mmCIF file of C-alpha atoms (C1' of nucleotides) in Angstrom:
data_model
loop_
_atom_site.group_PDB
_atom_site.id
_atom_site.type_symbol
_atom_site.label_atom_id
_atom_site.label_comp_id
_atom_site.label_asym_id
_atom_site.label_seq_id
_atom_site.Cartn_x
_atom_site.Cartn_y
_atom_site.Cartn_z
ATOM 1 C CA MET A 364 126.778 4.120 117.259
ATOM 2 C CA PRO A 365 126.032 7.618 118.496
ATOM 3 C CA ALA A 366 128.289 7.873 121.488
ATOM 4 C CA THR A 367 126.940 10.679 123.566
ATOM 5 C CA SER A 368 125.030 13.274 121.693
ATOM 6 C CA THR A 369 125.294 14.272 118.091
ATOM 7 C CA PRO A 370 125.934 17.957 118.152
ATOM 8 C CA SER A 371 125.114 19.989 115.126
ATOM 9 C CA GLY A 372 128.628 20.968 114.220
ATOM 10 C CA GLY A 373 130.637 18.128 115.614
ATOM 11 C CA ALA A 374 132.794 15.641 113.810
ATOM 12 C CA PRO A 375 130.777 12.485 113.306
ATOM 13 C CA ARG A 376 132.211 9.548 115.168
ATOM 14 C CA VAL A 377 130.739 7.195 112.678
ATOM 15 C CA LEU A 378 132.495 6.882 109.347
ATOM 16 C CA GLY A 379 130.712 5.932 106.194
ATOM 17 C CA HIS A 380 132.356 3.366 103.968
ATOM 18 C CA PRO A 381 131.038 2.278 100.601
ATOM 19 C CA SER A 382 129.708 -1.217 100.437
ATOM 20 C CA ARG A 383 131.743 -3.644 98.422
ATOM 21 C CA ASP A 384 129.370 -3.544 95.512
ATOM 22 C CA ALA A 385 129.604 0.211 95.439
ATOM 23 C CA ILE A 386 133.335 0.220 94.870
ATOM 24 C CA ARG A 387 134.105 1.285 91.320
ATOM 25 C CA LEU A 388 137.286 0.581 89.457
ATOM 26 C CA GLU A 389 137.595 4.132 88.192
ATOM 27 C CA ASP A 390 137.376 5.422 91.738
ATOM 28 C CA VAL A 391 140.012 3.059 92.988
ATOM 29 C CA LEU A 392 142.260 3.963 90.107
ATOM 30 C CA HIS A 393 141.656 7.611 90.731
ATOM 31 C CA ALA A 394 142.410 7.216 94.398
ATOM 32 C CA LEU A 395 145.631 5.436 93.577
ATOM 33 C CA ALA A 396 146.628 7.960 90.944
ATOM 34 C CA ASP A 397 147.724 10.519 93.493
ATOM 35 C CA PRO A 398 151.307 10.283 94.719
ATOM 36 C CA VAL A 399 150.398 11.104 98.285
ATOM 37 C CA ARG A 400 147.643 8.544 98.418
ATOM 38 C CA LEU A 401 149.736 5.960 96.659
ATOM 39 C CA GLY A 402 152.348 6.489 99.331
ATOM 40 C CA ILE A 403 149.768 6.059 102.040
ATOM 41 C CA VAL A 404 148.529 2.839 100.529
ATOM 42 C CA LEU A 405 152.092 1.634 100.209
ATOM 43 C CA VAL A 406 152.700 2.193 103.904
ATOM 44 C CA LEU A 407 149.384 0.640 104.802
ATOM 45 C CA ASP A 408 150.227 -2.362 102.717
ATOM 46 C CA GLU A 409 153.485 -2.937 104.507
ATOM 47 C CA ALA A 410 151.861 -2.343 107.845
ATOM 48 C CA GLU A 411 149.620 -5.298 107.133
ATOM 49 C CA GLY A 412 147.226 -4.070 109.734
ATOM 50 C CA GLU A 413 146.095 -0.858 111.254
ATOM 51 C CA CYS A 414 147.953 2.369 111.244
ATOM 52 C CA SER A 415 147.365 5.712 112.800
ATOM 53 C CA CYS A 416 146.932 8.679 110.538
ATOM 54 C CA SER A 417 150.047 10.405 111.733
ATOM 55 C CA VAL A 418 152.777 7.999 110.805
ATOM 56 C CA PHE A 419 153.092 9.198 107.265
ATOM 57 C CA ASP A 420 155.871 11.415 106.098
ATOM 58 C CA ALA A 421 153.876 12.943 103.338
ATOM 59 C CA PRO A 422 154.954 16.498 102.585
ATOM 60 C CA VAL A 423 151.502 17.891 103.137
ATOM 61 C CA SER A 424 149.633 19.479 105.972
ATOM 62 C CA LYS A 425 147.398 17.648 108.380
ATOM 63 C CA SER A 426 144.277 18.923 106.711
ATOM 64 C CA THR A 427 145.428 17.657 103.370
ATOM 65 C CA LEU A 428 146.294 14.323 104.830
ATOM 66 C CA THR A 429 142.835 14.048 106.297
ATOM 67 C CA HIS A 430 141.432 14.867 102.894
ATOM 68 C CA HIS A 431 143.446 12.114 101.247
ATOM 69 C CA PHE A 432 142.421 9.596 103.834
ATOM 70 C CA ARG A 433 138.852 10.520 103.271
ATOM 71 C CA VAL A 434 139.194 10.071 99.532
ATOM 72 C CA LEU A 435 140.779 6.709 100.086
ATOM 73 C CA ARG A 436 137.994 5.687 102.405
ATOM 74 C CA GLU A 437 135.135 7.020 100.312
ATOM 75 C CA HIS A 438 136.511 5.293 97.254
ATOM 76 C CA GLY A 439 136.622 1.999 99.033
ATOM 77 C CA VAL A 440 140.359 1.585 99.302
ATOM 78 C CA ILE A 441 140.724 1.741 103.048
ATOM 79 C CA THR A 442 138.763 1.323 106.236
ATOM 80 C CA GLN A 443 138.950 3.752 109.079
ATOM 81 C CA ALA A 444 137.898 3.389 112.663
ATOM 82 C CA TYR A 445 138.339 5.536 115.702
ATOM 83 C CA ARG A 446 140.358 4.319 118.582
ATOM 84 C CA GLY A 447 140.545 6.940 121.240
ATOM 85 C CA THR A 448 142.207 10.025 119.860
ATOM 86 C CA ALA A 449 143.755 8.075 117.066
ATOM 87 C CA LYS A 450 142.157 6.696 113.975
ATOM 88 C CA MET A 451 143.204 3.365 112.650
ATOM 89 C CA ASN A 452 143.475 2.772 108.949
ATOM 90 C CA ALA A 453 143.588 -0.469 107.077
ATOM 91 C CA LEU A 454 143.438 -1.558 103.479
ATOM 92 C CA ARG A 455 140.295 -3.270 102.268
ATOM 93 C CA ARG A 456 142.335 -6.097 100.903
ATOM 94 C CA ASP A 457 139.614 -8.685 100.807
ATOM 95 C CA ASP A 458 137.053 -6.520 99.108
ATOM 96 C CA LEU A 459 139.527 -5.207 96.599
ATOM 97 C CA GLU A 460 140.924 -8.617 95.896
ATOM 98 C CA ASP A 461 137.485 -9.993 95.402
ATOM 99 C CA LEU A 462 136.347 -7.237 93.101
ATOM 100 C CA PHE A 463 139.547 -6.709 91.168
ATOM 101 C CA PRO A 464 141.776 -9.735 91.616
ATOM 102 C CA GLY A 465 145.425 -8.884 91.718
ATOM 103 C CA LEU A 466 144.889 -5.216 91.125
ATOM 104 C CA LEU A 467 146.113 -3.895 94.430
ATOM 105 C CA ASP A 468 149.096 -6.149 94.405
ATOM 106 C CA THR A 469 150.047 -5.271 90.882
ATOM 107 C CA VAL A 470 149.741 -1.552 91.429
ATOM 108 C CA LEU A 471 151.667 -1.681 94.670
ATOM 109 C CA THR A 472 154.396 -3.746 93.109
ATOM 110 C CA ALA A 473 154.594 -1.336 90.219
ATOM 111 C CA ALA A 474 154.763 1.562 92.640
ATOM 112 C CA ARG A 475 157.628 -0.012 94.562
ATOM 113 C CA ARG A 476 159.449 -0.825 91.396
ATOM 114 C CA GLN A 477 159.093 2.695 90.121
ATOM 115 C CA ALA A 478 160.139 4.131 93.443
ATOM 116 C CA ALA A 479 163.225 1.968 93.429
ATOM 117 C CA ALA A 480 164.056 2.940 89.876
ATOM 118 C CA GLY A 481 163.504 6.571 90.700
ATOM 119 C CA LEU A 482 165.816 6.444 93.682
ATOM 120 C CA GLY A 483 168.551 4.823 91.716
ATOM 121 C CA ALA A 484 168.235 7.276 88.869
ATOM 122 C CA GLY A 485 168.895 10.333 90.949
ATOM 123 C CA ALA A 486 165.305 11.309 90.996
ATOM 124 C CA SER A 487 165.003 15.018 90.750
ATOM 125 C CA ALA A 488 161.611 15.691 89.332
ATOM 126 C CA ALA A 489 160.284 12.374 90.444
ATOM 127 C CA ALA A 490 160.425 13.238 94.095
ATOM 128 C CA THR A 491 158.120 16.174 93.714
ATOM 129 C CA GLY A 492 155.337 14.044 92.429
ATOM 130 C CA ARG A 493 154.206 16.805 90.162
ATOM 131 C CA ALA A 494 155.120 16.636 86.547
ATOM 132 C CA MET B 936 156.738 18.212 77.859
ATOM 133 C CA PRO B 937 158.883 18.577 74.748
ATOM 134 C CA ALA B 938 157.331 21.018 72.359
ATOM 135 C CA THR B 939 156.856 19.625 68.931
ATOM 136 C CA SER B 940 157.751 22.279 66.430
ATOM 137 C CA THR B 941 154.561 23.871 65.284
ATOM 138 C CA PRO B 942 155.411 25.500 61.984
ATOM 139 C CA SER B 943 152.738 28.069 61.431
ATOM 140 C CA GLY B 944 149.586 27.091 63.187
ATOM 141 C CA GLY B 945 148.869 23.799 61.580
ATOM 142 C CA ALA B 946 148.241 20.446 63.114
ATOM 143 C CA PRO B 947 151.630 18.855 63.649
ATOM 144 C CA ARG B 948 152.059 15.706 61.654
ATOM 145 C CA VAL B 949 154.560 14.426 64.141
ATOM 146 C CA LEU B 950 153.250 13.211 67.464
ATOM 147 C CA GLY B 951 155.295 13.262 70.617
ATOM 148 C CA HIS B 952 155.260 10.217 72.801
ATOM 149 C CA PRO B 953 156.975 9.930 76.157
ATOM 150 C CA SER B 954 159.957 7.638 76.262
ATOM 151 C CA ARG B 955 159.558 4.476 78.220
ATOM 152 C CA ASP B 956 161.500 5.815 81.164
ATOM 153 C CA ALA B 957 159.294 8.855 81.275
ATOM 154 C CA ILE B 958 156.148 6.877 81.847
ATOM 155 C CA ARG B 959 154.942 7.292 85.400
ATOM 156 C CA LEU B 960 152.644 4.983 87.238
ATOM 157 C CA GLU B 961 150.511 7.820 88.573
ATOM 158 C CA ASP B 962 149.999 9.100 85.061
ATOM 159 C CA VAL B 963 148.986 5.723 83.754
ATOM 160 C CA LEU B 964 146.618 5.241 86.658
ATOM 161 C CA HIS B 965 145.204 8.675 86.114
ATOM 162 C CA ALA B 966 144.752 8.024 82.432
ATOM 163 C CA LEU B 967 142.959 4.798 83.198
ATOM 164 C CA ALA B 968 140.814 6.367 85.883
ATOM 165 C CA ASP B 969 138.513 8.026 83.371
ATOM 166 C CA PRO B 970 135.581 5.953 82.123
ATOM 167 C CA VAL B 971 135.908 7.206 78.577
ATOM 168 C CA ARG B 972 139.595 6.474 78.410
ATOM 169 C CA LEU B 973 139.172 3.140 80.101
ATOM 170 C CA GLY B 974 136.659 2.258 77.432
ATOM 171 C CA ILE B 975 139.059 3.295 74.727
ATOM 172 C CA VAL B 976 141.813 1.188 76.177
ATOM 173 C CA LEU B 977 139.424 -1.712 76.461
ATOM 174 C CA VAL B 978 138.577 -1.499 72.776
ATOM 175 C CA LEU B 979 142.210 -1.063 71.857
ATOM 176 C CA ASP B 980 143.084 -4.093 73.881
ATOM 177 C CA GLU B 981 140.604 -6.267 72.078
ATOM 178 C CA ALA B 982 141.663 -4.844 68.738
ATOM 179 C CA GLU B 983 145.121 -6.215 69.427
ATOM 180 C CA GLY B 984 146.516 -3.837 66.859
ATOM 181 C CA GLU B 985 145.774 -0.487 65.423
ATOM 182 C CA CYS B 986 142.473 1.257 65.451
ATOM 183 C CA SER B 987 141.211 4.436 63.972
ATOM 184 C CA CYS B 988 140.038 7.167 66.262
ATOM 185 C CA SER B 989 136.488 7.045 65.099
ATOM 186 C CA VAL B 990 135.420 3.544 65.970
ATOM 187 C CA PHE B 991 134.531 4.342 69.514
ATOM 188 C CA ASP B 992 131.016 4.758 70.691
ATOM 189 C CA ALA B 993 131.942 7.026 73.518
ATOM 190 C CA PRO B 994 129.154 9.461 74.340
ATOM 191 C CA VAL B 995 131.361 12.468 73.846
ATOM 192 C CA SER B 996 132.088 14.865 71.055
ATOM 193 C CA LYS B 997 134.934 14.537 68.621
ATOM 194 C CA SER B 998 136.920 17.234 70.340
ATOM 195 C CA THR B 999 136.644 15.503 73.659
ATOM 196 C CA LEU B 1000 137.644 12.224 72.118
ATOM 197 C CA THR B 1001 140.714 13.843 70.661
ATOM 198 C CA HIS B 1002 141.504 15.205 74.070
ATOM 199 C CA HIS B 1003 141.262 11.782 75.659
ATOM 200 C CA PHE B 1004 143.440 10.219 73.031
ATOM 201 C CA ARG B 1005 145.992 12.870 73.618
ATOM 202 C CA VAL B 1006 145.965 12.246 77.350
ATOM 203 C CA LEU B 1007 146.392 8.560 76.737
ATOM 204 C CA ARG B 1008 149.281 9.207 74.398
ATOM 205 C CA GLU B 1009 151.028 11.795 76.521
ATOM 206 C CA HIS B 1010 150.777 9.553 79.541
ATOM 207 C CA GLY B 1011 152.393 6.713 77.710
ATOM 208 C CA VAL B 1012 149.431 4.405 77.430
ATOM 209 C CA ILE B 1013 149.007 4.395 73.674
ATOM 210 C CA THR B 1014 150.861 5.126 70.475
ATOM 211 C CA GLN B 1015 149.400 7.162 67.679
ATOM 212 C CA ALA B 1016 150.480 7.460 64.099
ATOM 213 C CA TYR B 1017 148.968 9.099 61.104
ATOM 214 C CA ARG B 1018 147.887 7.050 58.218
ATOM 215 C CA GLY B 1019 146.325 9.223 55.623
ATOM 216 C CA THR B 1020 143.308 10.957 57.020
ATOM 217 C CA ALA B 1021 143.004 8.416 59.758
ATOM 218 C CA LYS B 1022 145.112 8.050 62.845
ATOM 219 C CA MET B 1023 145.988 4.639 64.082
ATOM 220 C CA ASN B 1024 146.076 3.941 67.780
ATOM 221 C CA ALA B 1025 147.707 1.088 69.587
ATOM 222 C CA LEU B 1026 148.427 0.173 73.167
ATOM 223 C CA ARG B 1027 152.006 0.353 74.345
ATOM 224 C CA ARG B 1028 151.778 -3.137 75.666
ATOM 225 C CA ASP B 1029 155.466 -3.900 75.698
ATOM 226 C CA ASP B 1030 156.508 -0.739 77.447
ATOM 227 C CA LEU B 1031 153.741 -0.982 79.972
ATOM 228 C CA GLU B 1032 154.363 -4.638 80.597
ATOM 229 C CA ASP B 1033 158.036 -3.978 81.061
ATOM 230 C CA LEU B 1034 157.542 -1.103 83.443
ATOM 231 C CA PHE B 1035 154.559 -2.375 85.377
ATOM 232 C CA PRO B 1036 154.250 -6.118 84.857
ATOM 233 C CA GLY B 1037 150.705 -7.318 84.763
ATOM 234 C CA LEU B 1038 149.216 -3.919 85.424
ATOM 235 C CA LEU B 1039 147.461 -3.384 82.137
ATOM 236 C CA ASP B 1040 146.105 -6.872 82.097
ATOM 237 C CA THR B 1041 144.863 -6.701 85.649
ATOM 238 C CA VAL B 1042 143.171 -3.371 85.169
ATOM 239 C CA LEU B 1043 141.571 -4.445 81.927
ATOM 240 C CA THR B 1044 140.348 -7.657 83.431
ATOM 241 C CA ALA B 1045 138.933 -5.765 86.361
ATOM 242 C CA ALA B 1046 137.242 -3.367 83.992
ATOM 243 C CA ARG B 1047 135.630 -6.176 82.042
ATOM 244 C CA ARG B 1048 134.531 -7.888 85.167
ATOM 245 C CA GLN B 1049 132.985 -4.724 86.499
ATOM 246 C CA ALA B 1050 131.305 -4.031 83.192
ATOM 247 C CA ALA B 1051 129.842 -7.510 83.177
ATOM 248 C CA ALA B 1052 128.643 -7.124 86.726
ATOM 249 C CA GLY B 1053 127.152 -3.796 85.862
ATOM 250 C CA LEU B 1054 125.212 -5.175 82.937
ATOM 251 C CA GLY B 1055 123.614 -7.808 85.073
ATOM 252 C CA ALA B 1056 123.093 -5.357 87.872
ATOM 253 C CA GLY B 1057 119.800 -6.917 88.848
ATOM 254 C CA ALA B 1058 121.340 -10.085 90.168
ATOM 255 C CA SER B 1059 124.889 -8.955 90.493
ATOM 256 C CA ALA B 1060 125.277 -9.591 94.169
ATOM 257 C CA ALA B 1061 123.746 -13.025 93.943
ATOM 258 C CA ALA B 1062 125.366 -13.967 90.672
ATOM 259 C CA THR B 1063 128.901 -13.475 91.838
ATOM 260 C CA GLY B 1064 128.388 -15.621 94.866
ATOM 261 C CA ARG B 1065 131.772 -14.711 96.122
ATOM 262 C CA ALA B 1066 132.796 -14.650 99.736
ATOM 263 C "C1'" DG C 478 137.688 20.303 134.925
ATOM 264 C "C1'" DC C 479 141.948 21.489 132.128
ATOM 265 C "C1'" DG C 480 145.391 20.910 128.848
ATOM 266 C "C1'" DA C 481 147.549 18.233 125.286
ATOM 267 C "C1'" DA C 482 147.115 15.285 121.347
ATOM 268 C "C1'" DT C 483 144.740 13.807 117.360
ATOM 269 C "C1'" DG C 484 141.991 14.636 113.850
ATOM 270 C "C1'" DT C 485 137.918 17.233 111.428
ATOM 271 C "C1'" DA C 486 135.274 20.948 109.180
ATOM 272 C "C1'" DC C 487 135.074 24.918 106.687
ATOM 273 C "C1'" DG C 488 136.273 28.145 103.733
ATOM 274 C "C1'" DA C 489 139.658 29.961 100.172
ATOM 275 C "C1'" DG C 490 142.888 29.911 96.437
ATOM 276 C "C1'" DA C 491 145.211 27.946 92.538
ATOM 277 C "C1'" DC C 492 145.355 24.577 89.294
ATOM 278 C "C1'" DC C 493 143.728 20.964 86.405
ATOM 279 C "C1'" DT C 494 140.171 18.407 83.884
ATOM 280 C "C1'" DA C 495 136.180 17.255 81.068
ATOM 281 C "C1'" DT C 496 133.137 18.926 78.040
ATOM 282 C "C1'" DC C 497 131.520 21.444 74.204
ATOM 283 C "C1'" DG C 498 131.184 24.202 69.675
ATOM 284 C "C1'" DT C 499 133.364 26.290 65.986
ATOM 285 C "C1'" DA C 500 137.018 27.161 62.806
ATOM 286 C "C1'" DC C 501 140.825 25.160 60.735
ATOM 287 C "C1'" DT C 502 144.261 21.979 58.509
ATOM 288 C "C1'" DT C 503 145.418 17.920 56.112
ATOM 289 C "C1'" DC C 504 144.533 14.009 53.212
ATOM 290 C "C1'" DG C 505 142.327 11.218 49.582
ATOM 291 C "C1'" DC C 506 139.370 11.047 45.670
ATOM 292 C "C1'" DG C 507 137.203 12.298 41.560
ATOM 293 C "C1'" DC D 938 141.327 21.809 41.636
ATOM 294 C "C1'" DG D 939 137.329 21.380 44.709
ATOM 295 C "C1'" DC D 940 134.882 18.520 48.091
ATOM 296 C "C1'" DG D 941 134.173 15.543 51.778
ATOM 297 C "C1'" DA D 942 136.266 13.037 55.610
ATOM 298 C "C1'" DA D 943 139.152 12.759 59.725
ATOM 299 C "C1'" DG D 944 141.205 15.135 63.280
ATOM 300 C "C1'" DT D 945 143.137 19.164 65.640
ATOM 301 C "C1'" DA D 946 143.392 23.619 67.901
ATOM 302 C "C1'" DC D 947 141.457 27.128 70.436
ATOM 303 C "C1'" DG D 948 138.440 29.397 73.516
ATOM 304 C "C1'" DA D 949 134.921 29.020 76.941
ATOM 305 C "C1'" DT D 950 132.657 26.973 80.796
ATOM 306 C "C1'" DA D 951 131.589 24.187 84.550
ATOM 307 C "C1'" DG D 952 133.197 21.391 87.940
ATOM 308 C "C1'" DG D 953 136.638 18.898 90.443
ATOM 309 C "C1'" DT D 954 141.005 18.439 93.104
ATOM 310 C "C1'" DC D 955 144.968 19.658 96.001
ATOM 311 C "C1'" DT D 956 146.625 22.573 99.019
ATOM 312 C "C1'" DC D 957 146.531 25.406 102.958
ATOM 313 C "C1'" DG D 958 145.377 27.842 107.495
ATOM 314 C "C1'" DT D 959 142.443 28.416 111.171
ATOM 315 C "C1'" DA D 960 138.923 27.183 114.295
ATOM 316 C "C1'" DC D 961 136.672 23.432 116.424
ATOM 317 C "C1'" DA D 962 135.490 18.766 118.326
ATOM 318 C "C1'" DT D 963 136.728 14.493 120.819
ATOM 319 C "C1'" DT D 964 139.427 11.698 123.828
ATOM 320 C "C1'" DC D 965 143.078 10.816 127.240
ATOM 321 C "C1'" DG D 966 145.813 11.813 131.328
ATOM 322 C "C1'" DC D 967 146.273 14.497 135.412
#
DNA sequence: GCGAATGTACGAGACCTATCGTACTTCGCG
DNA sequence: CGCGAAGTACGATAGGTCTCGTACATTCGC
């Protein structure tokens, strides 16, 4: 829905999401393979609903965060929608569950388990995310 | 990563594998995010045991295949061992299952499902009939 | 209308990855 | 011992990704 005008250099108010059939396993895996994005998905999962972009404590700049959200969206992991100045994010649970049953849950559980293990083990290199 | 002693420029006969605790979810996800590697893991999974390196019909050169096997090994997804001129590969099922319960299975199932859907791409949307 | 808040776009830089071809090592066999 | 087979290493190349800073757009509240 083109709100007012569609200026040549403006940020599009309409966000393109891949259709369910266009979601590929490799893409989802790739999207989830990044520590920052995995963290985002983890938060989104616990939020169980929508979430603004700026409630994440990721150690990256705003631009980078935008980039990660875009990757997540373009790979079919999340949905994004504008709401005033904020942008709400939500997991595509149904689509993901339908395409890859149990995948999201399993990965998220594994991520939490690893995070817990890492915290208890005095994670030094684990916290950085880079190996 | 721990450097395996390279005597004088030869191919090391000893292969370094990460310990179970060193296996990271992001690495496993990343390893699985590549179509070639996912295919390898799929074959390895069905083989249920060891497999030589050269039974894969991946559309890549031998060098590239070696590279992928190495990634898989260094990320803790497979085990490799020399056996004469051949090198046997096997999934680290136990370690993976212990660290990330159900992950390998879920991903592999998703991969097979997607592959099946892709083969019957003509009527994929109708064939699934899922809502 | 103006300013603040939220987020985006556009480069740029550094790093990693996937791919290849070629040369090489190692092993098994005759 | 020499040869073929199986893999590896290395270098090169093309492309992707992650990160950033800065400039800009959009909306809300006044």
